[in-house]
XYZ file of C-alpha atoms in Angstrom:
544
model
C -84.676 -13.620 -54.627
C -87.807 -12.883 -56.929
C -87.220 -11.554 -60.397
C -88.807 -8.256 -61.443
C -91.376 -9.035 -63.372
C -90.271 -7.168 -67.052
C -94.316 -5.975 -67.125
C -94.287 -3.991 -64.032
C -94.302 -0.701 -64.541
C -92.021 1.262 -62.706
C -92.569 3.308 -59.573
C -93.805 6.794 -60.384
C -94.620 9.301 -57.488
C -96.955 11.266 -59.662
C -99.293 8.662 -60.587
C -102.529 9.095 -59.263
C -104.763 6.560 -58.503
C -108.185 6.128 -58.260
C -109.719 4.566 -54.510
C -113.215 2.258 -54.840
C -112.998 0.260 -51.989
C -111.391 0.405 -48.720
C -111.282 -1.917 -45.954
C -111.252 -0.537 -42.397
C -110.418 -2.943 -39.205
C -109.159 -0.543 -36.153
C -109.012 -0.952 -32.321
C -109.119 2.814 -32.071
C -112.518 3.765 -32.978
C -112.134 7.446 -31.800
C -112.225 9.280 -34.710
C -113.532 6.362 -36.967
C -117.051 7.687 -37.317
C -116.162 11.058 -38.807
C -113.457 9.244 -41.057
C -115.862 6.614 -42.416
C -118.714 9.089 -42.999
C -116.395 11.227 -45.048
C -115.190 8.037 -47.168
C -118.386 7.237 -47.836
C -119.447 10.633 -48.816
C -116.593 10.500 -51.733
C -118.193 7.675 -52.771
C -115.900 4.551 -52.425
C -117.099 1.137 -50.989
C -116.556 0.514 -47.364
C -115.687 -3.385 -46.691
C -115.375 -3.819 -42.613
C -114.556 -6.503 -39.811
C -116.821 -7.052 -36.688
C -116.555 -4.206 -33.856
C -115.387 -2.093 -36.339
C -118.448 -2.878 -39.145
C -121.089 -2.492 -36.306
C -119.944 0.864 -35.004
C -120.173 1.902 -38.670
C -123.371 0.344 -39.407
C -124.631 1.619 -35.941
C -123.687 5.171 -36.662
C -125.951 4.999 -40.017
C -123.147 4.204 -42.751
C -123.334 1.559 -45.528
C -120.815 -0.801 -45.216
C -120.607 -4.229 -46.035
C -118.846 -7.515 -43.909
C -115.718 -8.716 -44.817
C -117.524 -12.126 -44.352
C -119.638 -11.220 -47.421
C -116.261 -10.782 -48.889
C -114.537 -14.029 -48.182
C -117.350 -16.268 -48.332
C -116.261 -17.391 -44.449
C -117.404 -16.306 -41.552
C -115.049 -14.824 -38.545
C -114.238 -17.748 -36.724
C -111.964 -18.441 -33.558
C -112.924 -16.019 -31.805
C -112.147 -13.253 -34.638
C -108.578 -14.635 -34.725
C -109.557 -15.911 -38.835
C -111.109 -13.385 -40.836
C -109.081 -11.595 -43.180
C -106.432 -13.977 -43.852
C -107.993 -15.179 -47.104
C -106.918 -14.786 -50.834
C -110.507 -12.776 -51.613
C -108.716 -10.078 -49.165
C -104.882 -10.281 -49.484
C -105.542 -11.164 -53.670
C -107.543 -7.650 -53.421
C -104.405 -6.186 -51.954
C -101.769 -7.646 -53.421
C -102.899 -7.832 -56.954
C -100.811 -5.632 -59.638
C -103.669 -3.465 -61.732
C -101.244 -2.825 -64.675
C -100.387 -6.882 -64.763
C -102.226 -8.516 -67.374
C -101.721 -12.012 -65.493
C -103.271 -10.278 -62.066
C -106.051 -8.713 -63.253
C -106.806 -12.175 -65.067
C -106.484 -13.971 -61.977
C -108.609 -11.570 -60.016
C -111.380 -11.634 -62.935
C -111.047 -15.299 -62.441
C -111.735 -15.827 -58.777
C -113.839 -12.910 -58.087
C -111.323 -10.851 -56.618
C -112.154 -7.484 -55.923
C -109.503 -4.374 -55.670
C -108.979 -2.915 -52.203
C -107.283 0.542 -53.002
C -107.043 1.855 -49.547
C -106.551 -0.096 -46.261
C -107.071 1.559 -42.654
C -105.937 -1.164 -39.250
C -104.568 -0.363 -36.549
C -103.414 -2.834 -34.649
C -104.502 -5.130 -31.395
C -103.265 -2.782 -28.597
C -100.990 -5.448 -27.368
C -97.828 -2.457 -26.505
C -101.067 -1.011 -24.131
C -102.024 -4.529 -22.769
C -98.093 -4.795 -21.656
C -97.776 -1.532 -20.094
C -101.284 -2.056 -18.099
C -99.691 -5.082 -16.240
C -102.183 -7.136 -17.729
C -101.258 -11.066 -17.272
C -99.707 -13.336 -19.878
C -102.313 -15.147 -21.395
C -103.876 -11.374 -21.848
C -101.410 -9.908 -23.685
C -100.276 -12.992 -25.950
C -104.510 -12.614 -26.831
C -103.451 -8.931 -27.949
C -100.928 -9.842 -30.550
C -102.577 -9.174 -33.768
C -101.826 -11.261 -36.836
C -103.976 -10.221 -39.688
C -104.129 -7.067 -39.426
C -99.969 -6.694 -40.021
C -100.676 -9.223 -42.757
C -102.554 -6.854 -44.272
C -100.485 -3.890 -43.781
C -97.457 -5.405 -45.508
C -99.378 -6.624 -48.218
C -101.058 -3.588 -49.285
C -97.686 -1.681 -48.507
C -95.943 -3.820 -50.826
C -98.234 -3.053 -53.484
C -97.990 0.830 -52.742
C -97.851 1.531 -56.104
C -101.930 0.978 -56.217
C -102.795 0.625 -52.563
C -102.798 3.559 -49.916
C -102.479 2.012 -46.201
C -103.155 3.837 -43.029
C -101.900 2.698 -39.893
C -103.416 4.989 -37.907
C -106.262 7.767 -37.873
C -103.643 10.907 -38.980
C -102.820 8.814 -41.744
C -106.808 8.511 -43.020
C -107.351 12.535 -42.826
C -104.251 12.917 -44.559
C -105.910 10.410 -47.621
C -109.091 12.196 -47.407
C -107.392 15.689 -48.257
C -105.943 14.025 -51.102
C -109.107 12.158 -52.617
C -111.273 15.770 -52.289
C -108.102 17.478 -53.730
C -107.352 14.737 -56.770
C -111.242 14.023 -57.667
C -111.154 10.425 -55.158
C -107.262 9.548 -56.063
C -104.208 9.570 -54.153
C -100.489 9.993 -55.162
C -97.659 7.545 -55.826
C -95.988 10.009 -53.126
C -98.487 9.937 -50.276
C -98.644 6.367 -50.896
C -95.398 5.793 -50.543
C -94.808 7.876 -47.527
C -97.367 5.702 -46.063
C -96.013 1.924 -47.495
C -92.873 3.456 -45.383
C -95.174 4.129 -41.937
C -96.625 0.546 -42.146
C -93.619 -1.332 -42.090
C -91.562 1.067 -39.523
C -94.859 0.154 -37.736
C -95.109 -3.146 -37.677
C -91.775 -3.781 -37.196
C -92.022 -1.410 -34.120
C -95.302 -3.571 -33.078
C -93.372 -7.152 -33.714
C -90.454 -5.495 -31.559
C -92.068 -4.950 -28.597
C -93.402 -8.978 -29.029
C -90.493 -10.188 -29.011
C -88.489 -7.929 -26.202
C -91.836 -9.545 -23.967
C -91.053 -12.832 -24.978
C -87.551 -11.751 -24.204
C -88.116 -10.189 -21.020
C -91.038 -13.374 -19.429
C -88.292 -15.899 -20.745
C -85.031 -13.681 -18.827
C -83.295 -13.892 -21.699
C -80.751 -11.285 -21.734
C -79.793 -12.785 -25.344
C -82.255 -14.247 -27.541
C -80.849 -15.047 -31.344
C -82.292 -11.801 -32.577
C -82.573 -8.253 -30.698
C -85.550 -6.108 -32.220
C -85.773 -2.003 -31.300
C -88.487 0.078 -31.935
C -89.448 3.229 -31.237
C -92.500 5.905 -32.394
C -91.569 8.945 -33.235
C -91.755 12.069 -30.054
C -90.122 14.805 -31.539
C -87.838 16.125 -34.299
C -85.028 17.990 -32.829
C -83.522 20.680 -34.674
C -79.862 19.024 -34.578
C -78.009 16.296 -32.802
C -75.115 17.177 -30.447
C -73.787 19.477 -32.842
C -75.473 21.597 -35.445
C -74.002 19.544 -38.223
C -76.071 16.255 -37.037
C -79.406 15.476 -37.672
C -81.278 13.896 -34.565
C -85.080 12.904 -33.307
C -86.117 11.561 -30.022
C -88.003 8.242 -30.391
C -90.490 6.697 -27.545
C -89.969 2.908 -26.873
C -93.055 2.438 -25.857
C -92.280 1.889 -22.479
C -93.557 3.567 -19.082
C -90.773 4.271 -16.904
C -91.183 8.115 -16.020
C -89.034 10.505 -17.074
C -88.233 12.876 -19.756
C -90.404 11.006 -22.376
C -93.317 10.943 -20.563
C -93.223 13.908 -18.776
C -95.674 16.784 -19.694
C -93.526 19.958 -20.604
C -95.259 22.735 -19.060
C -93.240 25.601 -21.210
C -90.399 26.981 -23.052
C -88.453 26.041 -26.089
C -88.244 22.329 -27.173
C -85.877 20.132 -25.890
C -82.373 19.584 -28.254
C -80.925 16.239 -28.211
C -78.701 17.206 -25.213
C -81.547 18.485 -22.649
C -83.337 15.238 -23.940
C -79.890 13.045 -22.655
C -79.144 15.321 -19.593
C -82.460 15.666 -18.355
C -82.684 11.496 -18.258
C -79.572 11.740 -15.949
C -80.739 14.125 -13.728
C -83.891 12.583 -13.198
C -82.644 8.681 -13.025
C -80.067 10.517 -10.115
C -82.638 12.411 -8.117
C -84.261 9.287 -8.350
C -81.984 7.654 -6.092
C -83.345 9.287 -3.225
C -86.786 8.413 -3.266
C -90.256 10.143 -3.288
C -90.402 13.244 -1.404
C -93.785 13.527 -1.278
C -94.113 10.055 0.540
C -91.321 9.600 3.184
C -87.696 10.221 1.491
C -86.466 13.734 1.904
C -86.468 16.460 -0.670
C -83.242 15.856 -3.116
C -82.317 18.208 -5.838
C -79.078 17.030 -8.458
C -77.999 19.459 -11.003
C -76.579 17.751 -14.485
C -74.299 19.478 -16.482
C -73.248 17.337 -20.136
C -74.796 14.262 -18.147
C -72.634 14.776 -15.423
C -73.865 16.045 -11.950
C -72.450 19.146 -10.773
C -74.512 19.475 -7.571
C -76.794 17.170 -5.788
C -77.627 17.774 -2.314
C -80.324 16.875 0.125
C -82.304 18.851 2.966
C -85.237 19.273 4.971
C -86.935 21.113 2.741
C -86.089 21.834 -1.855
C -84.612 25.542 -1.177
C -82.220 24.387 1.186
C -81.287 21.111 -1.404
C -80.922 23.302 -3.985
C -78.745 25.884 -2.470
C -76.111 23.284 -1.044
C -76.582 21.755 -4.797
C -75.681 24.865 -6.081
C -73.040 25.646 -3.859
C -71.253 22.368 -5.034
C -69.659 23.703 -8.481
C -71.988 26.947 -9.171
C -70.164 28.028 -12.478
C -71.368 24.646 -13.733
C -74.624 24.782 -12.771
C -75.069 27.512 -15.486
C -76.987 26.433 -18.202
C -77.530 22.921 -16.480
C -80.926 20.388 -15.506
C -82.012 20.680 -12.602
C -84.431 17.456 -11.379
C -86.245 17.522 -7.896
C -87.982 14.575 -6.177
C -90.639 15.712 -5.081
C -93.515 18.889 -5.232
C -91.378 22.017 -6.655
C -92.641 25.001 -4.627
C -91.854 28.954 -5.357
C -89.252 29.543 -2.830
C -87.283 26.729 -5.125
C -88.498 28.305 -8.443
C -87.510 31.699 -7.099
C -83.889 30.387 -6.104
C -83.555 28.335 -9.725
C -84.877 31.660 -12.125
C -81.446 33.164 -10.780
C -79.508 31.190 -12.583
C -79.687 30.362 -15.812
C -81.081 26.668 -16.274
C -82.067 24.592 -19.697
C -84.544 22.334 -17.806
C -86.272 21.572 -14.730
C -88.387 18.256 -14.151
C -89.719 17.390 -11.349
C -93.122 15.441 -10.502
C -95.069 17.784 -9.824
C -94.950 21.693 -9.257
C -97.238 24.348 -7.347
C -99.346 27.092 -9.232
C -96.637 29.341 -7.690
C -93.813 27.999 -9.208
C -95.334 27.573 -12.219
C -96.312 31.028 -12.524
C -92.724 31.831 -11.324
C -91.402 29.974 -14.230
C -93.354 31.636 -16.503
C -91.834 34.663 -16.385
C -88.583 32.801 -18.201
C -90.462 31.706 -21.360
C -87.469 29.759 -22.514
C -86.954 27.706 -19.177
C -88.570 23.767 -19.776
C -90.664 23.322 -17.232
C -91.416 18.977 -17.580
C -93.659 17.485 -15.012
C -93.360 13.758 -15.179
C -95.855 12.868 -12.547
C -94.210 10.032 -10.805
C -90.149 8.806 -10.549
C -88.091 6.243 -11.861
C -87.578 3.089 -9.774
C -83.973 2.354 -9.933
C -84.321 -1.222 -8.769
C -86.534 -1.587 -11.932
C -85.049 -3.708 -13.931
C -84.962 -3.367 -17.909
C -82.479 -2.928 -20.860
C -80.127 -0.093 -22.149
C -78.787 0.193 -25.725
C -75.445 1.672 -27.582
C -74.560 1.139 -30.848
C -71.074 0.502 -32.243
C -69.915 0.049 -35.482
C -71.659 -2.643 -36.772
C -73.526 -3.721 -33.888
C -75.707 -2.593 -30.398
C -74.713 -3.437 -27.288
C -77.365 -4.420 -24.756
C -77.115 -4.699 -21.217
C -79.468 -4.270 -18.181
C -79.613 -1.117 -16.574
C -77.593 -0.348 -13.890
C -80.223 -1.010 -10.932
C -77.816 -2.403 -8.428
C -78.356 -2.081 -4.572
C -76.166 -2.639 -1.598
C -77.923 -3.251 1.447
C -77.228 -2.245 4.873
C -76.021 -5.727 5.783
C -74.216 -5.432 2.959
C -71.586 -2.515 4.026
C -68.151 -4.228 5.210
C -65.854 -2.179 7.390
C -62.292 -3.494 6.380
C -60.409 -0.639 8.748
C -59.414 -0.931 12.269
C -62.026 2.415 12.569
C -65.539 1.896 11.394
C -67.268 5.070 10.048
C -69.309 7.506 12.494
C -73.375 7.655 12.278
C -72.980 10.861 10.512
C -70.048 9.343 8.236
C -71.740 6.522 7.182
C -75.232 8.300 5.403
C -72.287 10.688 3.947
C -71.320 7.531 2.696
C -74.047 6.094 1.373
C -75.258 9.366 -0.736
C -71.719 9.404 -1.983
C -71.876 5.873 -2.987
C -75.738 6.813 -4.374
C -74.168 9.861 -6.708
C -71.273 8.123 -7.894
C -73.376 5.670 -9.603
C -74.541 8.404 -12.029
C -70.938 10.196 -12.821
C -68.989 9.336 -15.370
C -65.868 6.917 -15.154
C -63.618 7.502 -13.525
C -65.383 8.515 -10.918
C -64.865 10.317 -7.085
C -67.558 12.184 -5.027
C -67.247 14.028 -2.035
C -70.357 14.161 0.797
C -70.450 16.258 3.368
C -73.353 17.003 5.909
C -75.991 15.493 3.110
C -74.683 17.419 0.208
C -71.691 16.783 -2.709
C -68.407 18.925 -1.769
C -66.363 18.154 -5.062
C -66.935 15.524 -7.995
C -64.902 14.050 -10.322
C -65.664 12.807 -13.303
C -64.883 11.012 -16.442
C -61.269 10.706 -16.091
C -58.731 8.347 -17.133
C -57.382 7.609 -14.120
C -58.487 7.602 -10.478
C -56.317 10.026 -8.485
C -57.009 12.581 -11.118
C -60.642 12.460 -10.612
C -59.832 12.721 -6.657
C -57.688 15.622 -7.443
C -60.240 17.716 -9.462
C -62.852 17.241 -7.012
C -61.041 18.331 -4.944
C -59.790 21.427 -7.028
C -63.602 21.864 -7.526
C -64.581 22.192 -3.765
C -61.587 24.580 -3.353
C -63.156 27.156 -5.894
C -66.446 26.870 -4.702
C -65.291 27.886 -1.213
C -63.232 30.381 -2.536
C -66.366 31.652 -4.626
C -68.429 30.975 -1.354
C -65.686 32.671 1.097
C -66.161 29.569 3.304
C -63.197 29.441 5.722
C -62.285 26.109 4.342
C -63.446 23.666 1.604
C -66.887 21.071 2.085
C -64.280 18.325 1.509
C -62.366 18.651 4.968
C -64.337 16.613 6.746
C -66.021 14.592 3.942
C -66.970 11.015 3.104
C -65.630 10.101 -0.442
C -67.086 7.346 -2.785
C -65.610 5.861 -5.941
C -67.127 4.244 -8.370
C -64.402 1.169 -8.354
C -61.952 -0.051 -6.495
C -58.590 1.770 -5.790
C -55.988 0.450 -7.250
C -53.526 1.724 -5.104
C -53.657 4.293 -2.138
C -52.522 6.636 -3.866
C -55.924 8.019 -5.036
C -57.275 7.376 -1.605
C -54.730 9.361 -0.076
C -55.516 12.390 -2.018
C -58.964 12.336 -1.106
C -57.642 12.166 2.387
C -54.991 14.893 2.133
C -58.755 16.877 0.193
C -59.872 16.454 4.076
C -61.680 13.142 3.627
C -62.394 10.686 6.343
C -64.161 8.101 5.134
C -64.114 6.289 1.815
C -66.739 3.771 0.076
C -65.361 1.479 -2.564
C -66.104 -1.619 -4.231
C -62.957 -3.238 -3.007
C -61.618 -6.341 -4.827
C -58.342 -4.844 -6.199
C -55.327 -7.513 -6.032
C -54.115 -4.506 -3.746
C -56.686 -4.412 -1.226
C -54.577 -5.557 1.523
C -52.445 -2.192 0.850
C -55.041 0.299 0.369
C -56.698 -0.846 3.488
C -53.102 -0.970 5.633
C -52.889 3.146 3.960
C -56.528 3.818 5.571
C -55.304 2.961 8.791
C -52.266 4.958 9.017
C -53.906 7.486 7.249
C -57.094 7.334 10.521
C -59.628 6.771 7.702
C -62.431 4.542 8.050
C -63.263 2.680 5.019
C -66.583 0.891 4.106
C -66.385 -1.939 0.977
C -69.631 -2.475 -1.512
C -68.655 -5.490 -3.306
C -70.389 -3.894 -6.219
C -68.783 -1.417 -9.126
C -70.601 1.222 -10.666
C -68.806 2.071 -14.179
C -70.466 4.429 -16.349
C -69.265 5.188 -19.911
């Protein structure tokens, strides 16, 4: 590794120091104008690359090329223009270094003390759709040179990566007579690297992604920062929610209408809820209306109904001493009947894609209910990547966007399920994708009766769903518990009847499993005594 050199002075974050020039190449032009004016106002020389040195020039400002710079005009197409020493020597050159400055003197090389790029909008030309050729034309190469170069050489050069950065420069050169701080500076030398690292992520996850490789030699994340949460899971852990740059709908780019921010834990249990309610399709097109409620990323109720009050009633009525202080996600156009019927309980969040005036006005009435409208849903056949780190390592894996088709659905008992049965059934088998393993799930008449989740073992999630649908019909005063009667799905295969069996004994009569247990043969021989008709996926659904 390179030596410190012994003349370099060390860091200091109270150092002022003074700006002449500054070079300015951004794709976002939107607040350029005012910026650049004010620059040149304070005095210091503005040096400029092609779109962005005409809209200066155009808007009445003195600024010179960075061709008259170099000594080379852009060429390819704009691809080579500032990678020359005249520019990179003027950032990268040490002022207190006798040998620099020398250097510099030498070959004309001028100091550039502050730096503004942002970069080619190549994240944007990905998320439009736009075709390869497109967004490989959008990957931006000297202007990350320059960043880390001046960011290296913070200790004289302030860098902006983007146009909060340049006001926050400004405020210091009218406050410190035209100089900025070792400290901004180096807040800033931080911002560019976090950036382009972010920006040469999302490169290489689409090179990834066109190639369909799930594993390529080296996995880069990246994220820009959404929000600073006020704790992690617990008080004593420090947390922030970071966007990925992606456009799947959801929680992180939903609009949030009102109430407090969202804590880590609405953040993570409003993603579940919404990825579930999901499942069901778009209400306003075709699918009908589907309400879940999520309670520590777990769902406590999901129903669905002819119309959202009715969803979210039977959702309720599920496990209603959960619900409190759960998410509640809709599918489709939350009206005020639903608002009216979700204000009575108390409830973190509610997202949905879109809401009336009247439930919004419902909602405001409970100024520290989150409101998010997220304007479209999920696809859960979408396919991309989910993350989890581990000691000394992430593990990657594609979401869970598997689908089992119609065709699909093997009857294995001597009974094959009833009409009615089988969409019990397959809403089961949709909800159990989304609870916690081990996982069990009661449907009856469109709605969950009793779920069990997160256990260690299989018959004790069928047992506490069922112990669930008990006390809600106690708490109800139905005659009898939703499961009697039921469809029940679990997440993997049985293996043994014994779990089975308890669902049955809970009133089930018709079960949805993976199958593929070495004990198949038995658990299907228990179904038939036992009258149950059972329906095999061929496909698990763990979720740790």
């Amino acid at each position: 590794m390179p030596s410190p050199n012994p003349d370099l002075k060390p860091f200091d974050p109270d150092r002022l120091r003074p700006v002449a020039r500054a070079l300015l190449s951004v794709s976002d032009k939107s607040r350029l104008m005012d910026q650049a004016r004010a620059l040149s106002e304070l005095g210091i020389e503005l040096v400029s690359t092609g779109g962005t040195k005409r809209a200066i020039a155009d808007a009445g400002i003195t600024v010179s090329d960075v061709a008259d710079l170099t000594g080379f005009p852009e060429m390819m197409d704009g691809r080579v223009k500032t990678l020359h020493p005249m520019v990179h020597g003027g950032l990268l050159g040490e002022r207190d270094l006798a040998s620099h400055v020398d250097a510099m003197n030498a070959h004309g090389i001028a100091p550039i003390d502050l730096l503004i790029v942002n970069l080619y909008p190549f994240e944007q030309a990905v998320a439009s759709g736009a075709d390869y050729e497109t967004c490989v034309e959008n990957i931006d190469i000297g202007g990350p040179a320059m960043i880390r170069a001046g960011a290296k050489n913070h200790a004289h050069v302030a860098v902006c990566v983007d146009a909060d950065d340049v006001d926050a420069v400004i405020a210091e050169l009218r406050a410190n007579a035209g100089q900025t701080s070792g400290t901004l500076r180096q807040r800033l030398a931080h911002k560019s690297f976090a950036r382009t690292a972010h920006y040469d992520a999302a490169i290489s996850n689409y090179f990834a992604t066109v190639r369909g490789d799930i594993a390529p030699d080296y996995r880069a994340q990246g994220g820009a920062l959404k929000q600073t949460l006020r704790y992690g899971e617990n008080p004593h852990q420090t947390a922030a929610f970071y966007a990925d740059g992606s456009t799947r709908p959801g929680v992180s780019t939903a609009t949030q209408l009102q109430g407090k921010a969202l804590s880590y834990n609405n953040i993570n249990d409003t993603d579940a809820a919404y990825e579930l309610v999901a499942e069901f399709g778009d209400a306003r097109e075709s699918a009908k209306p589907a309400v879940a409620i999520i309670k520590h990323a777990n769902p406590c109720g999901v129903a669905t109904a002819d119309d959202f009050i009715t969803a979210y009633n039977n959702a309720l009525a599920c496990d209603p001493v959960s619900a409190f202080g759960g998410i509640v996600a809709l599918n489709g156009v939350l009206d005020e009947a639903t608002a009216k019927a979700i204000v009575k309980v108390f409830t973190e969040v509610v997202i949905a894609p879109a809401a009336t005036d009247e439930a919004i006005a419902v909602f405001r009435k409970k100024k520290n209910l989150r409101l998010l409208i997220a304007g479209d849903l999920p696809n859960p056949r979408d396919a991309s990547l989910t993350s989890r780190n581990v000691a000394g390592g992430i593990l990657v894996q594609d979401r869970d966007n598997g689908f089992v088709a119609d065709a699909d659905f093997k009857v294995v008992t001597k009974r094959a399920p009833t009409d009615a049965e089988m969409l019990d059934l397959k809403m089961a088998w949709k909800v159990a994708k989304h609870v916690k393993s081990n996982a069990i799930v009661y449907v009856k008449d469109g709605a969950a009766a009793g779920i069990g989740a997160g256990q260690m073992s299989r018959i004790d999630a069928a047992r506490i769903a069922a112990r669930k649908a008990e006390d809600a019909a106690q708490t109800a005063g139905w005659d009898e518990p939703k499961t009697v009667g039921s469809a029940v799905s679990s997440d993997a295969f049985f293996p043994f009847a014994d779990g089975m069996l308890a669902a049955a004994k809970a009133g089930a009569t018709a079960v949805i499993q993976p199958g593929g247990s070495i004990r198949d043969a038995e658990v299907i021989a228990a179904a038939d005594e036992a009258g149950l008709a059972m329906v095999f996926t061929g496909m698990r659904h763990f979720r740790h």
